[in-house]
Amino acid sequence: MVRFFLILLLIVEQIVFSAVAQLPAEEIGRIKSQFHETLADSAKYRIYFSLSQGYRFSNVDSALFYTDKAIALSRDMKDASFEAQALSQKGFILLETGDIPQSLNCQLEALRLSDLTRDPETFAFANNRIGNVYMELGDYEKSIYYYRRAIEIFTTIHQNGYVHNEYSNIGNVYEMMGELDSSKIYQQKVYDFSLTNTDRYAITYAEMRQRFGKVELALGNNDAALQHFRAGINEALRDADFNNLSFIYAQMAGLFYKLQQYDSSMLYARKTIQTANSISLKKAINEASLLLVSLYSRKNQPDSALVYAQLSASVKDSLYGKQRIQDLQRILLSDQQRQQQLEDEKIQLKEWYRVAALLSALIISLIIGTILFRNNKAKQRTNQVLEKTLTNLKATQSQLIHSEKMASLGELTAGIAHEIQNPLNFVNNFSEVSGDMIDEAVGSRQQAGENSPVVTELLTDIKQNLEKINHHGKRADAIVKGMLQHSRSAKGIKEPTDINALADEYLRLAYHGFKAKHSSFEAELKTDFDDSIGTVNVIPQDIGRVLLNLYNNAFWVVREKYKEGEKQKQIRRDVMRDVPTMHDVHEYQPQVSVSTKKKGNLVEISVKDNGNGIPQNIIAKIFQPFFTTKPTGQGTGLGLSLAYDIVKAHGGE
């Protein structure tokens, strides 16, 4: 029996650190049947973890059950390395179920613990899986950044198979970005590697085939895509990989729909839902449901189409509902605060090193100066050396201060809204105090009979300047407080609110904020408020967020149109440079307006701009989470979705 457990432990050791390891059903059953309460905790942990791996693509509930067992046991053992490994595994499984916020939360904690324990493999996996989260969020630049970090670590620890797994991920992101040629290059590299690779734990073969087929389908190579999908089905069945099997079925359903083979498309869409249901793979269920809605609509079967439309809506709400988005925002904010805290600690450490270096240099200089000072025979030379040493010290100090300022500039900018508050308080307080002191000085001079017009005029000018300083200081203080107030999460308490004042306040706030980012931007602001509205019972912070999203979108599109116009004008000037009477006509002036109107017991708020408008083909998508028309990195696609939820929560449309 002891010999058996040693063999079992060796088997588990070979599996437990794999990123994509899976076990056949008979192997899972054998491990479970031989589990014994007298095993050491470390052996139990490895069995829990391997069972989690084995169930990962076939039974999500079982996978999460054994992962939680592994996490609890690692904490009882106080083994941070095991805990990081199990947390990363749980985050990976949660992402497959569509729980993006909790997945990211697990990966960030795993990243912290693996960094603390100097565990490079788990640290690399955590980076890989954070990249997966950002890929789901549509932030492709961040996704590729984390994948490349994982590649660097896997290369360092000579894990060539996992390096190619990251190549597959990067190729998948390029396909989502529409860069199909780059995507195919990466997927071809992974496919070529798979032909000679003997370790099936290094890369996920079904996933590799599914992604390659998806690229070929996007390129219009239908036969090549179908070949990859069919090979992927065999790979998925071999590995009991129901996760990728679901996505392959979904891709085949889409391919047959494209080829107008609707019966085949419906067959594979149903197989997608059946397979995905068995492992709670909501994303695949949503894709197949939407396709079935279209298929049944074609067949004039509205009842069936309605069933799948309701299924899609239910799944979509569980994936992208308001609570999920709020959880995600909270976790991202927490991570930003953690990163800021780490940066602050680095700054403090650098400052300590700088002071220590300066003190050391000063002590050395004093020692040298003392020795030279005691040398009476070389007094003049001693003075010259000391002077030179002090000059070098000052130069070194200046260089250090300059370097630190440059290094800290970016870090300090992130917290400027908070840091500027104290200086503003000093400006306001001391300008008021100085004004009072001038009043006292004027009064004292009058009592003493000093009536010099020049001095009186000078003191008056100084007081007026101080009043202007105080006025603009308070204005800046109000802006900062408004920014800080906006950044705080709403308490969810409705209160009587002046809608007109709220709309006007947030319009100015959004405009000044946009100008702060784009100093040359100018726009005409128009307001038309219905004074009969009075106050409305709302959560002002939430309605303010809605308005900010609308205003910022408006400013963005009018700026883009303005930039396009400037480019066209420059082209016309270049072409017509020899025509002295050439003038630009129909000068475009960016304009954003907001109006309110009372309609019975309802209030209508209208935000308009004179940009290029919303294309008709995307109007139906603008409230979908993560949908954006902005370039990569300039928008998350959550603004209008969050605005929609807020308005709905207030009983509005």
XYZ file of C-alpha atoms in Angstrom:
653
model
C 0.000 0.000 0.000
C 2.846 2.428 0.857
C 4.484 1.623 -2.471
C 1.207 2.396 -4.272
C 0.916 5.839 -2.642
C 4.517 6.630 -3.630
C 3.710 5.713 -7.243
C 0.473 7.739 -7.062
C 2.373 10.743 -5.706
C 4.884 10.530 -8.570
C 2.038 10.422 -11.097
C 0.409 13.470 -9.504
C 3.745 15.331 -9.388
C 4.061 14.934 -13.164
C 0.580 16.376 -13.714
C 0.104 18.994 -11.031
C 2.184 21.819 -12.490
C 0.746 21.603 -16.014
C -1.140 24.632 -17.351
C -3.557 22.590 -19.457
C -3.318 19.132 -17.901
C -6.325 16.852 -18.196
C -6.918 13.285 -17.012
C -9.042 10.553 -18.617
C -12.129 9.503 -16.668
C -10.663 6.153 -15.618
C -7.556 7.870 -14.186
C -9.735 10.314 -12.220
C -11.770 7.438 -10.848
C -8.657 5.523 -9.836
C -7.206 8.481 -7.944
C -10.489 9.144 -6.129
C -10.914 5.501 -5.157
C -7.425 5.323 -3.677
C -7.659 8.595 -1.714
C -6.908 7.899 1.921
C -7.354 10.115 4.970
C -3.948 9.112 6.342
C -2.082 10.742 3.473
C 0.153 13.699 4.276
C -1.361 17.154 3.651
C 1.028 17.856 0.767
C -0.035 14.604 -0.946
C -3.713 15.440 -0.384
C -3.175 18.886 -1.878
C -1.613 17.410 -5.026
C -4.500 14.965 -5.439
C -7.089 17.754 -5.025
C -5.224 19.880 -7.554
C -4.879 17.067 -10.110
C -8.594 16.237 -9.781
C -9.385 19.910 -10.386
C -7.232 19.763 -13.522
C -8.884 16.545 -14.642
C -12.409 17.948 -14.341
C -11.585 21.407 -15.687
C -12.908 20.901 -19.227
C -15.526 18.262 -18.430
C -17.254 19.135 -15.118
C -16.874 22.708 -13.897
C -18.673 22.169 -10.592
C -16.375 19.277 -9.673
C -13.334 21.249 -10.823
C -14.268 24.200 -8.588
C -15.067 21.858 -5.676
C -11.614 20.279 -5.719
C -9.913 23.638 -6.351
C -11.565 25.098 -3.247
C -10.437 22.019 -1.321
C -6.864 22.644 -2.506
C -7.041 26.344 -1.546
C -8.401 25.604 1.941
C -5.750 22.923 2.547
C -2.915 25.182 1.321
C -4.045 27.874 3.769
C -4.178 25.354 6.614
C -0.623 24.355 5.646
C 0.343 28.058 5.419
C 1.943 27.282 2.052
C 1.688 30.470 -0.039
C 3.173 28.777 -3.099
C 0.459 26.089 -3.175
C -2.208 28.728 -2.472
C -1.032 30.874 -5.406
C -1.107 27.845 -7.705
C -4.634 26.821 -6.658
C -5.970 30.417 -6.812
C -4.671 30.811 -10.353
C -6.318 27.513 -11.289
C -9.641 28.672 -9.795
C -9.454 31.986 -11.644
C -8.875 30.094 -14.897
C -11.964 27.921 -14.333
C -14.116 30.922 -13.311
C -13.178 32.728 -16.515
C -14.478 29.781 -18.539
C -17.834 30.125 -16.726
C -17.975 33.852 -17.550
C -17.289 35.183 -14.037
C -14.709 37.746 -15.157
C -14.542 39.828 -11.921
C -13.818 36.894 -9.589
C -11.456 35.362 -12.135
C -9.389 38.556 -12.224
C -9.487 38.797 -8.428
C -8.055 35.256 -8.072
C -5.309 35.889 -10.652
C -4.188 39.148 -9.033
C -3.889 37.437 -5.647
C -2.035 34.511 -7.258
C 0.310 36.988 -8.935
C 1.044 38.648 -5.598
C 1.665 35.379 -3.736
C 3.805 33.791 -6.464
C 5.919 36.940 -6.622
C 6.275 36.806 -2.835
C 7.354 33.133 -2.866
C 9.580 33.518 -5.954
C 7.637 30.839 -7.862
C 8.360 31.672 -11.539
C 6.075 29.027 -13.081
C 2.938 30.054 -11.177
C 3.889 33.717 -11.719
C 4.032 33.023 -15.473
C 0.649 31.225 -15.427
C -0.943 34.114 -13.513
C 0.340 36.560 -16.150
C -0.999 34.273 -18.884
C -4.441 34.108 -17.288
C -4.632 37.852 -16.570
C -3.977 38.208 -20.297
C -6.989 35.926 -20.873
C -9.157 38.213 -18.708
C -8.164 41.342 -20.603
C -8.772 39.503 -23.885
C -12.355 38.836 -22.730
C -12.688 42.523 -21.784
C -11.535 43.584 -25.259
C -8.413 45.342 -23.966
C -6.128 43.695 -26.512
C -3.008 45.768 -25.849
C -2.989 44.780 -22.153
C -3.761 41.196 -23.088
C -0.726 40.946 -25.387
C 1.411 42.708 -22.755
C 0.653 40.000 -20.164
C 1.104 37.185 -22.713
C 4.567 38.511 -23.608
C 5.472 38.700 -19.898
C 4.519 35.033 -19.591
C 6.660 34.197 -22.655
C 9.708 35.855 -21.059
C 9.332 33.783 -17.878
C 8.575 30.487 -19.641
C 11.605 31.041 -21.887
C 13.791 31.659 -18.837
C 12.700 28.386 -17.185
C 12.989 26.474 -20.511
C 9.283 25.660 -20.944
C 9.162 25.745 -24.751
C 5.724 24.129 -24.908
C 4.156 26.847 -22.761
C 5.917 29.487 -24.856
C 4.036 28.161 -27.901
C 0.809 28.163 -25.892
C 1.338 31.926 -25.453
C 1.996 32.257 -29.206
C -1.430 30.678 -29.753
C -2.984 33.223 -27.365
C -1.319 36.169 -29.126
C -2.455 34.825 -32.504
C -6.007 34.568 -31.142
C -5.907 38.220 -30.006
C -4.636 39.331 -33.417
C -7.601 37.517 -35.002
C -9.978 39.434 -32.718
C -8.246 42.685 -33.709
C -8.753 41.869 -37.394
C -5.016 41.463 -38.074
C -5.558 38.112 -39.790
C -2.156 37.749 -41.485
C -0.323 38.207 -38.175
C -2.755 35.833 -36.494
C -2.154 33.113 -39.077
C 1.633 33.428 -38.729
C 1.387 32.755 -34.982
C -1.087 29.878 -35.350
C 1.058 28.298 -38.081
C 4.047 28.473 -35.731
C 2.088 26.642 -33.009
C 0.751 24.077 -35.491
C 4.271 23.317 -36.800
C 5.459 22.856 -33.222
C 2.565 20.477 -32.482
C 3.668 18.112 -35.279
C 6.878 17.233 -33.425
C 5.727 17.822 -29.860
C 5.191 14.695 -27.750
C 3.969 16.383 -24.564
C 0.196 16.900 -24.837
C 0.260 18.954 -21.625
C 2.356 21.679 -23.303
C -0.384 22.977 -25.602
C -4.127 22.341 -25.877
C -4.505 20.580 -29.218
C -8.262 21.096 -29.594
C -7.890 24.811 -28.811
C -4.990 25.136 -31.280
C -7.063 23.565 -34.071
C -10.129 25.658 -33.177
C -8.164 28.909 -33.330
C -6.400 28.021 -36.583
C -9.740 27.126 -38.125
C -11.235 30.417 -36.950
C -8.449 32.375 -38.692
C -8.898 30.404 -41.933
C -12.655 31.028 -41.754
C -12.086 34.774 -41.347
C -9.736 34.696 -44.356
C -12.422 32.960 -46.438
C -10.622 29.594 -46.578
C -13.714 27.544 -45.726
C -12.308 24.110 -46.628
C -9.155 24.652 -44.559
C -11.274 25.916 -41.646
C -13.543 22.849 -41.790
C -10.499 20.561 -41.842
C -9.112 22.164 -38.683
C -12.500 22.051 -36.925
C -12.979 18.338 -37.634
C -9.450 17.559 -36.457
C -10.156 19.683 -33.361
C -13.251 17.607 -32.540
C -11.136 14.443 -32.510
C -8.523 16.123 -30.289
C -11.211 17.385 -27.880
C -12.851 13.962 -27.594
C -9.469 12.362 -26.993
C -8.760 14.774 -24.099
C -12.364 14.960 -22.785
C -12.036 18.678 -23.527
C -15.728 19.696 -23.616
C -14.777 23.372 -23.323
C -13.050 23.605 -26.695
C -15.437 21.017 -28.148
C -18.281 23.484 -27.464
C -16.478 26.332 -29.227
C -15.578 24.117 -32.215
C -19.234 23.095 -32.573
C -20.165 26.804 -32.422
C -17.597 27.668 -35.116
C -18.875 24.855 -37.351
C -22.449 26.056 -36.867
C -21.354 29.516 -37.997
C -19.457 28.099 -40.989
C -22.446 26.077 -42.206
C -24.672 29.130 -41.731
C -22.270 31.089 -43.910
C -22.451 28.306 -46.548
C -26.290 28.430 -46.316
C -26.388 24.835 -45.109
C -28.950 25.710 -42.474
C -29.840 22.184 -41.300
C -26.175 21.445 -40.556
C -25.828 24.820 -38.885
C -28.822 24.097 -36.628
C -27.448 20.627 -35.776
C -24.101 21.999 -34.595
C -25.697 24.940 -32.772
C -27.788 22.476 -30.745
C -24.717 20.320 -30.098
C -22.960 23.473 -28.875
C -25.686 24.193 -26.315
C -25.903 20.559 -25.215
C -22.119 20.295 -24.701
C -21.708 23.769 -23.167
C -24.595 23.178 -20.752
C -22.787 20.179 -19.312
C -19.893 22.405 -18.172
C -21.751 25.747 -17.663
C -19.899 27.390 -20.575
C -22.166 30.430 -20.892
C -20.302 32.249 -23.649
C -20.718 29.319 -26.067
C -24.380 28.947 -25.045
C -24.988 32.629 -25.842
C -23.326 32.388 -29.285
C -25.293 29.270 -30.249
C -28.575 30.699 -28.923
C -28.234 33.843 -31.038
C -27.534 31.714 -34.115
C -30.585 29.513 -33.420
C -32.763 32.624 -33.117
C -31.726 33.557 -36.646
C -32.181 29.993 -37.939
C -35.679 29.565 -36.476
C -36.667 33.008 -37.724
C -35.683 31.871 -41.217
C -37.931 28.851 -40.813
C -40.825 31.062 -39.660
C -40.883 29.353 -36.257
C -41.201 32.383 -33.946
C -41.998 30.308 -30.838
C -38.713 28.418 -31.067
C -36.854 31.614 -31.913
C -38.339 33.256 -28.801
C -37.183 30.366 -26.580
C -33.584 30.788 -27.675
C -33.792 34.572 -27.546
C -34.863 34.294 -23.899
C -32.043 31.813 -23.242
C -29.536 34.224 -24.789
C -30.870 37.137 -22.736
C -30.655 35.122 -19.524
C -27.093 33.989 -20.211
C -26.047 37.460 -21.303
C -27.389 38.988 -18.087
C -25.409 36.492 -15.993
C -22.268 37.295 -18.014
C -22.553 41.062 -18.348
C -25.152 42.136 -15.787
C -24.859 45.291 -13.723
C -23.535 43.462 -10.650
C -20.786 41.784 -12.679
C -19.701 45.128 -14.120
C -19.705 46.768 -10.682
C -17.663 43.884 -9.249
C -15.187 44.212 -12.098
C -14.855 47.968 -11.606
C -14.299 47.444 -7.877
C -11.575 44.838 -8.462
C -9.833 46.948 -11.123
C -9.920 49.963 -8.801
C -8.525 47.851 -5.947
C -5.711 46.642 -8.196
C -4.932 50.208 -9.277
C -4.765 51.243 -5.630
C -2.483 48.288 -4.861
C -0.215 49.209 -7.778
C -0.187 52.829 -6.598
C 0.752 51.694 -3.080
C 3.627 49.634 -4.481
C 4.805 52.604 -6.523
C 4.617 54.855 -3.444
C 6.721 52.362 -1.502
C 9.275 52.318 -4.326
C 9.410 56.115 -4.297
C 9.953 56.133 -0.515
C 12.704 53.518 -0.850
C 14.383 55.508 -3.624
C 14.153 58.643 -1.501
C 15.754 56.803 1.416
C 18.587 55.582 -0.816
C 19.075 59.092 -2.168
C 19.296 60.607 1.325
C 21.641 57.833 2.463
C 23.840 58.402 -0.571
C 23.918 62.138 0.062
C 24.729 61.644 3.764
C 27.454 59.148 2.903
C 28.939 61.527 0.379
C 28.735 64.372 2.894
C 30.415 62.319 5.647
C 33.175 61.243 3.282
C 33.658 64.837 2.218
C 33.860 65.990 5.841
C 36.417 63.295 6.668
C 38.527 64.284 3.687
C 38.154 67.925 4.609
C 39.181 67.278 8.234
C 42.280 65.333 7.189
C 43.283 68.001 4.702
C 42.533 70.775 7.182
C 44.936 69.229 9.739
C 47.684 69.148 7.156
C 49.144 72.610 7.874
C 51.894 72.233 5.282
C 49.329 71.842 2.452
C 46.692 74.293 3.660
C 46.105 75.967 0.303
C 45.920 72.652 -1.522
C 43.529 71.354 1.166
C 41.177 74.288 0.591
C 41.224 73.726 -3.151
C 40.491 69.995 -2.806
C 37.680 70.669 -0.332
C 36.150 73.286 -2.582
C 36.319 70.912 -5.524
C 34.785 68.105 -3.442
C 31.901 70.310 -2.308
C 31.318 71.472 -5.883
C 31.148 67.863 -7.079
C 28.824 66.996 -4.212
C 26.432 69.789 -5.159
C 26.551 68.723 -8.797
C 25.866 65.105 -7.782
C 23.025 66.233 -5.548
C 21.503 68.270 -8.370
C 21.811 65.324 -10.758
C 20.194 62.981 -8.248
C 17.337 65.389 -7.575
C 16.805 65.909 -11.304
C 16.815 62.159 -11.987
C 14.368 61.510 -9.177
C 12.043 64.252 -10.393
C 12.015 62.834 -13.906
C 11.470 59.280 -12.639
C 8.699 60.349 -10.271
C 6.866 62.667 -12.666
C 4.657 59.991 -14.175
C 4.009 58.399 -10.789
C 2.981 61.663 -9.116
C 0.657 62.636 -11.981
C -1.730 59.758 -11.168
C -2.376 61.131 -7.672
C -2.411 64.828 -8.505
C -6.146 65.256 -7.861
C -5.564 64.254 -4.239
C -2.176 65.888 -3.776
C -3.234 69.296 -5.145
C -5.787 69.742 -2.367
C -3.262 70.752 0.323
C -1.458 73.381 -1.820
C -4.820 74.836 -2.785
C -5.769 75.102 0.875
C -2.551 77.004 1.580
C -3.123 79.318 -1.427
C -6.670 80.103 -0.317
C -5.880 80.488 3.398
C -2.755 82.607 3.010
C -4.285 84.818 0.315
C -7.134 85.589 2.738
C -4.731 86.175 5.628
C -2.504 88.376 3.453
C -5.541 90.395 2.382
C -6.447 90.954 6.030
C -2.868 92.009 6.780
C -2.980 94.581 3.974
C -6.235 95.955 5.396
C -4.508 96.299 8.770
C -1.497 97.969 7.132
C -3.729 100.480 5.356
C -5.566 101.201 8.602
C -2.302 101.680 10.516
C -0.980 104.077 7.889
C -4.157 106.138 8.015
C -3.967 106.342 11.807
C -0.313 107.393 11.568
C -1.178 110.063 9.003
C 0.783 108.474 6.187
C -1.176 109.241 3.047
C 1.271 108.548 0.227
C -0.919 107.951 -2.886
C 1.691 105.674 -4.439
C 1.870 103.370 -1.425
C -1.909 103.329 -1.057
C -2.363 102.465 -4.738
C 0.290 99.774 -4.481
C -1.372 98.175 -1.434
C -4.758 98.327 -3.177
C -3.341 96.568 -6.264
C -1.756 93.900 -4.084
C -5.064 93.260 -2.303
C -6.898 93.010 -5.625
C -4.339 90.499 -6.833
C -4.767 88.474 -3.652
C -8.533 88.523 -4.116
C -8.089 87.166 -7.652
C -5.721 84.502 -6.355
C -8.240 83.535 -3.693
C -11.107 83.543 -6.202
C -9.356 81.275 -8.686
C -7.912 79.141 -5.900
C -11.426 78.452 -4.617
C -12.535 77.731 -8.156
C -9.723 75.205 -8.559
C -10.596 73.785 -5.147
C -14.196 73.302 -6.252
C -13.056 71.558 -9.428
C -10.802 69.191 -7.480
C -13.543 68.434 -4.967
C -15.916 67.770 -7.834
C -13.424 65.347 -9.378
C -12.927 63.565 -6.057
C -16.664 63.429 -5.425
C -17.203 61.948 -8.880
C -14.583 59.265 -8.266
C -16.341 57.991 -5.144
C -18.847 55.180 -5.509
C -22.489 56.168 -5.097
C -24.252 55.217 -1.869
C -27.400 54.438 -3.779
C -29.616 56.921 -1.915
C -32.134 58.901 -3.937
C -32.604 62.537 -3.050
C -34.442 65.552 -4.526
C -32.110 66.875 -7.224
C -32.143 69.919 -9.484
C -31.759 68.152 -12.847
C -30.969 71.382 -14.697
C -28.156 72.281 -12.303
C -26.834 68.715 -12.409
C -26.787 68.617 -16.225
C -25.066 72.007 -16.422
C -22.503 71.172 -13.706
C -21.450 67.894 -15.321
C -21.311 69.519 -18.774
C -18.748 72.039 -17.486
C -16.884 69.357 -15.552
C -16.688 67.068 -18.604
C -15.603 69.947 -20.858
C -12.803 71.091 -18.556
C -11.692 67.501 -18.066
C -11.582 66.919 -21.834
C -9.672 70.152 -22.401
C -7.163 69.094 -19.761
C -6.361 66.071 -21.936
C -6.575 67.944 -25.271
C -5.388 71.496 -24.642
C -6.141 72.762 -28.173
C -9.741 71.493 -28.120
C -12.518 74.082 -28.232
C -16.259 73.521 -28.532
C -19.382 75.643 -28.300
C -21.592 74.588 -25.372
C -25.338 75.201 -25.580
C -27.960 74.664 -22.892
C -31.756 74.825 -23.028
C -33.290 74.006 -19.661
C -36.996 73.787 -18.781
C -37.385 75.786 -15.551
C -40.701 74.078 -14.759
C -39.015 70.762 -13.920
C -38.037 71.630 -10.359
C -36.411 68.787 -8.416
C -36.510 65.077 -9.238
C -35.921 62.184 -6.829
C -32.767 60.468 -8.217
C -29.309 59.301 -7.179
C -27.339 62.360 -8.365
C -23.966 60.609 -8.607
C -25.408 57.876 -10.836
C -27.250 60.288 -13.152
C -24.031 62.334 -13.215
C -22.180 59.272 -14.510
C -24.741 58.868 -17.274
C -24.326 62.497 -18.309
C -20.520 62.284 -18.154
C -20.527 59.285 -20.479
C -22.772 61.090 -22.982
C -20.785 64.337 -22.805
C -17.410 62.601 -23.159
C -18.664 60.630 -26.168
C -19.928 63.853 -27.733
C -16.651 65.713 -27.167
C -14.717 62.777 -28.598
C -16.706 62.579 -31.857
C -16.734 66.320 -32.550
C -12.980 66.420 -31.960
C -12.518 63.564 -34.422
C -14.628 65.378 -37.024
C -12.669 68.571 -36.407
C -9.370 66.718 -36.906
C -10.673 65.223 -40.177
C -11.665 68.680 -41.380
C -8.249 70.098 -40.529
C -6.579 67.335 -42.530
C -8.799 68.048 -45.546
C -8.114 71.784 -45.301
C -4.373 71.145 -45.252
C -4.676 68.948 -48.339
C -6.631 71.691 -50.149
C -4.046 74.275 -49.130
C -1.215 72.085 -50.418
C -2.989 71.520 -53.730
C -4.099 75.150 -54.159
C -1.053 76.881 -52.684
C -0.504 78.901 -55.866
C -4.062 80.291 -55.873
C -3.993 83.510 -53.794
C -7.814 83.773 -53.464
C -8.258 80.285 -51.997
C -10.155 80.424 -48.693
C -11.656 77.713 -46.517
C -15.446 77.826 -46.516
C -17.988 76.252 -44.202
C -15.613 76.317 -41.238
C -16.639 73.484 -38.882
C -17.198 74.523 -35.263
C -17.591 71.666 -32.719
C -20.836 72.046 -30.808
C -22.339 70.093 -27.894
C -25.741 70.930 -26.431
C -27.926 69.678 -23.611
C -31.607 70.365 -23.048
C -34.265 69.306 -20.553
C -38.012 69.180 -20.964
C -40.904 68.174 -18.730
C -43.369 65.774 -20.347
C -46.213 65.008 -17.988
C -44.729 63.181 -15.022
C -41.521 62.446 -16.951
C -38.354 64.463 -17.552
C -36.473 64.228 -20.858
C -32.742 64.982 -20.971
C -31.312 65.359 -24.475
C -27.600 65.527 -25.315
C -26.674 66.383 -28.901
C -23.523 67.054 -30.909
C -22.806 68.040 -34.503
C -20.365 65.203 -35.173
C -20.728 62.490 -37.814
C -23.497 60.637 -35.987
C -23.905 56.934 -35.214
C -23.897 54.574 -38.237
C -27.233 52.814 -38.672
C -25.636 49.361 -38.696
C -24.338 49.648 -35.109
C -27.202 51.463 -33.371
C -28.561 48.153 -32.059
C -25.187 47.361 -30.451
C -24.302 50.570 -28.637
C -25.664 49.437 -25.253
C -23.924 46.052 -25.399
C -21.163 45.678 -22.778
C -17.636 45.986 -24.175
C -18.833 47.264 -27.592
C -16.942 50.372 -28.706
C -16.075 52.110 -31.962
C -13.037 53.826 -30.496
C -9.533 52.642 -31.417
C -7.935 49.949 -29.259
C -6.903 51.303 -25.852
C -9.148 54.405 -26.035
C -12.399 52.901 -24.804
C -13.670 49.968 -22.723
C -17.156 49.803 -24.198
C -18.736 49.877 -20.715
C -19.836 53.536 -20.635
C -23.170 53.345 -22.451
C -23.907 49.905 -21.011
C -23.489 51.277 -17.486
C -25.551 54.356 -18.419
C -28.314 52.091 -19.722
C -28.401 50.113 -16.461
C -28.478 53.287 -14.345
C -31.368 54.805 -16.309
C -33.275 51.513 -16.198
C -32.725 51.326 -12.428
C -34.338 54.772 -12.131
C -37.380 53.550 -14.089
C -36.356 55.474 -17.193
C -35.736 54.735 -20.860
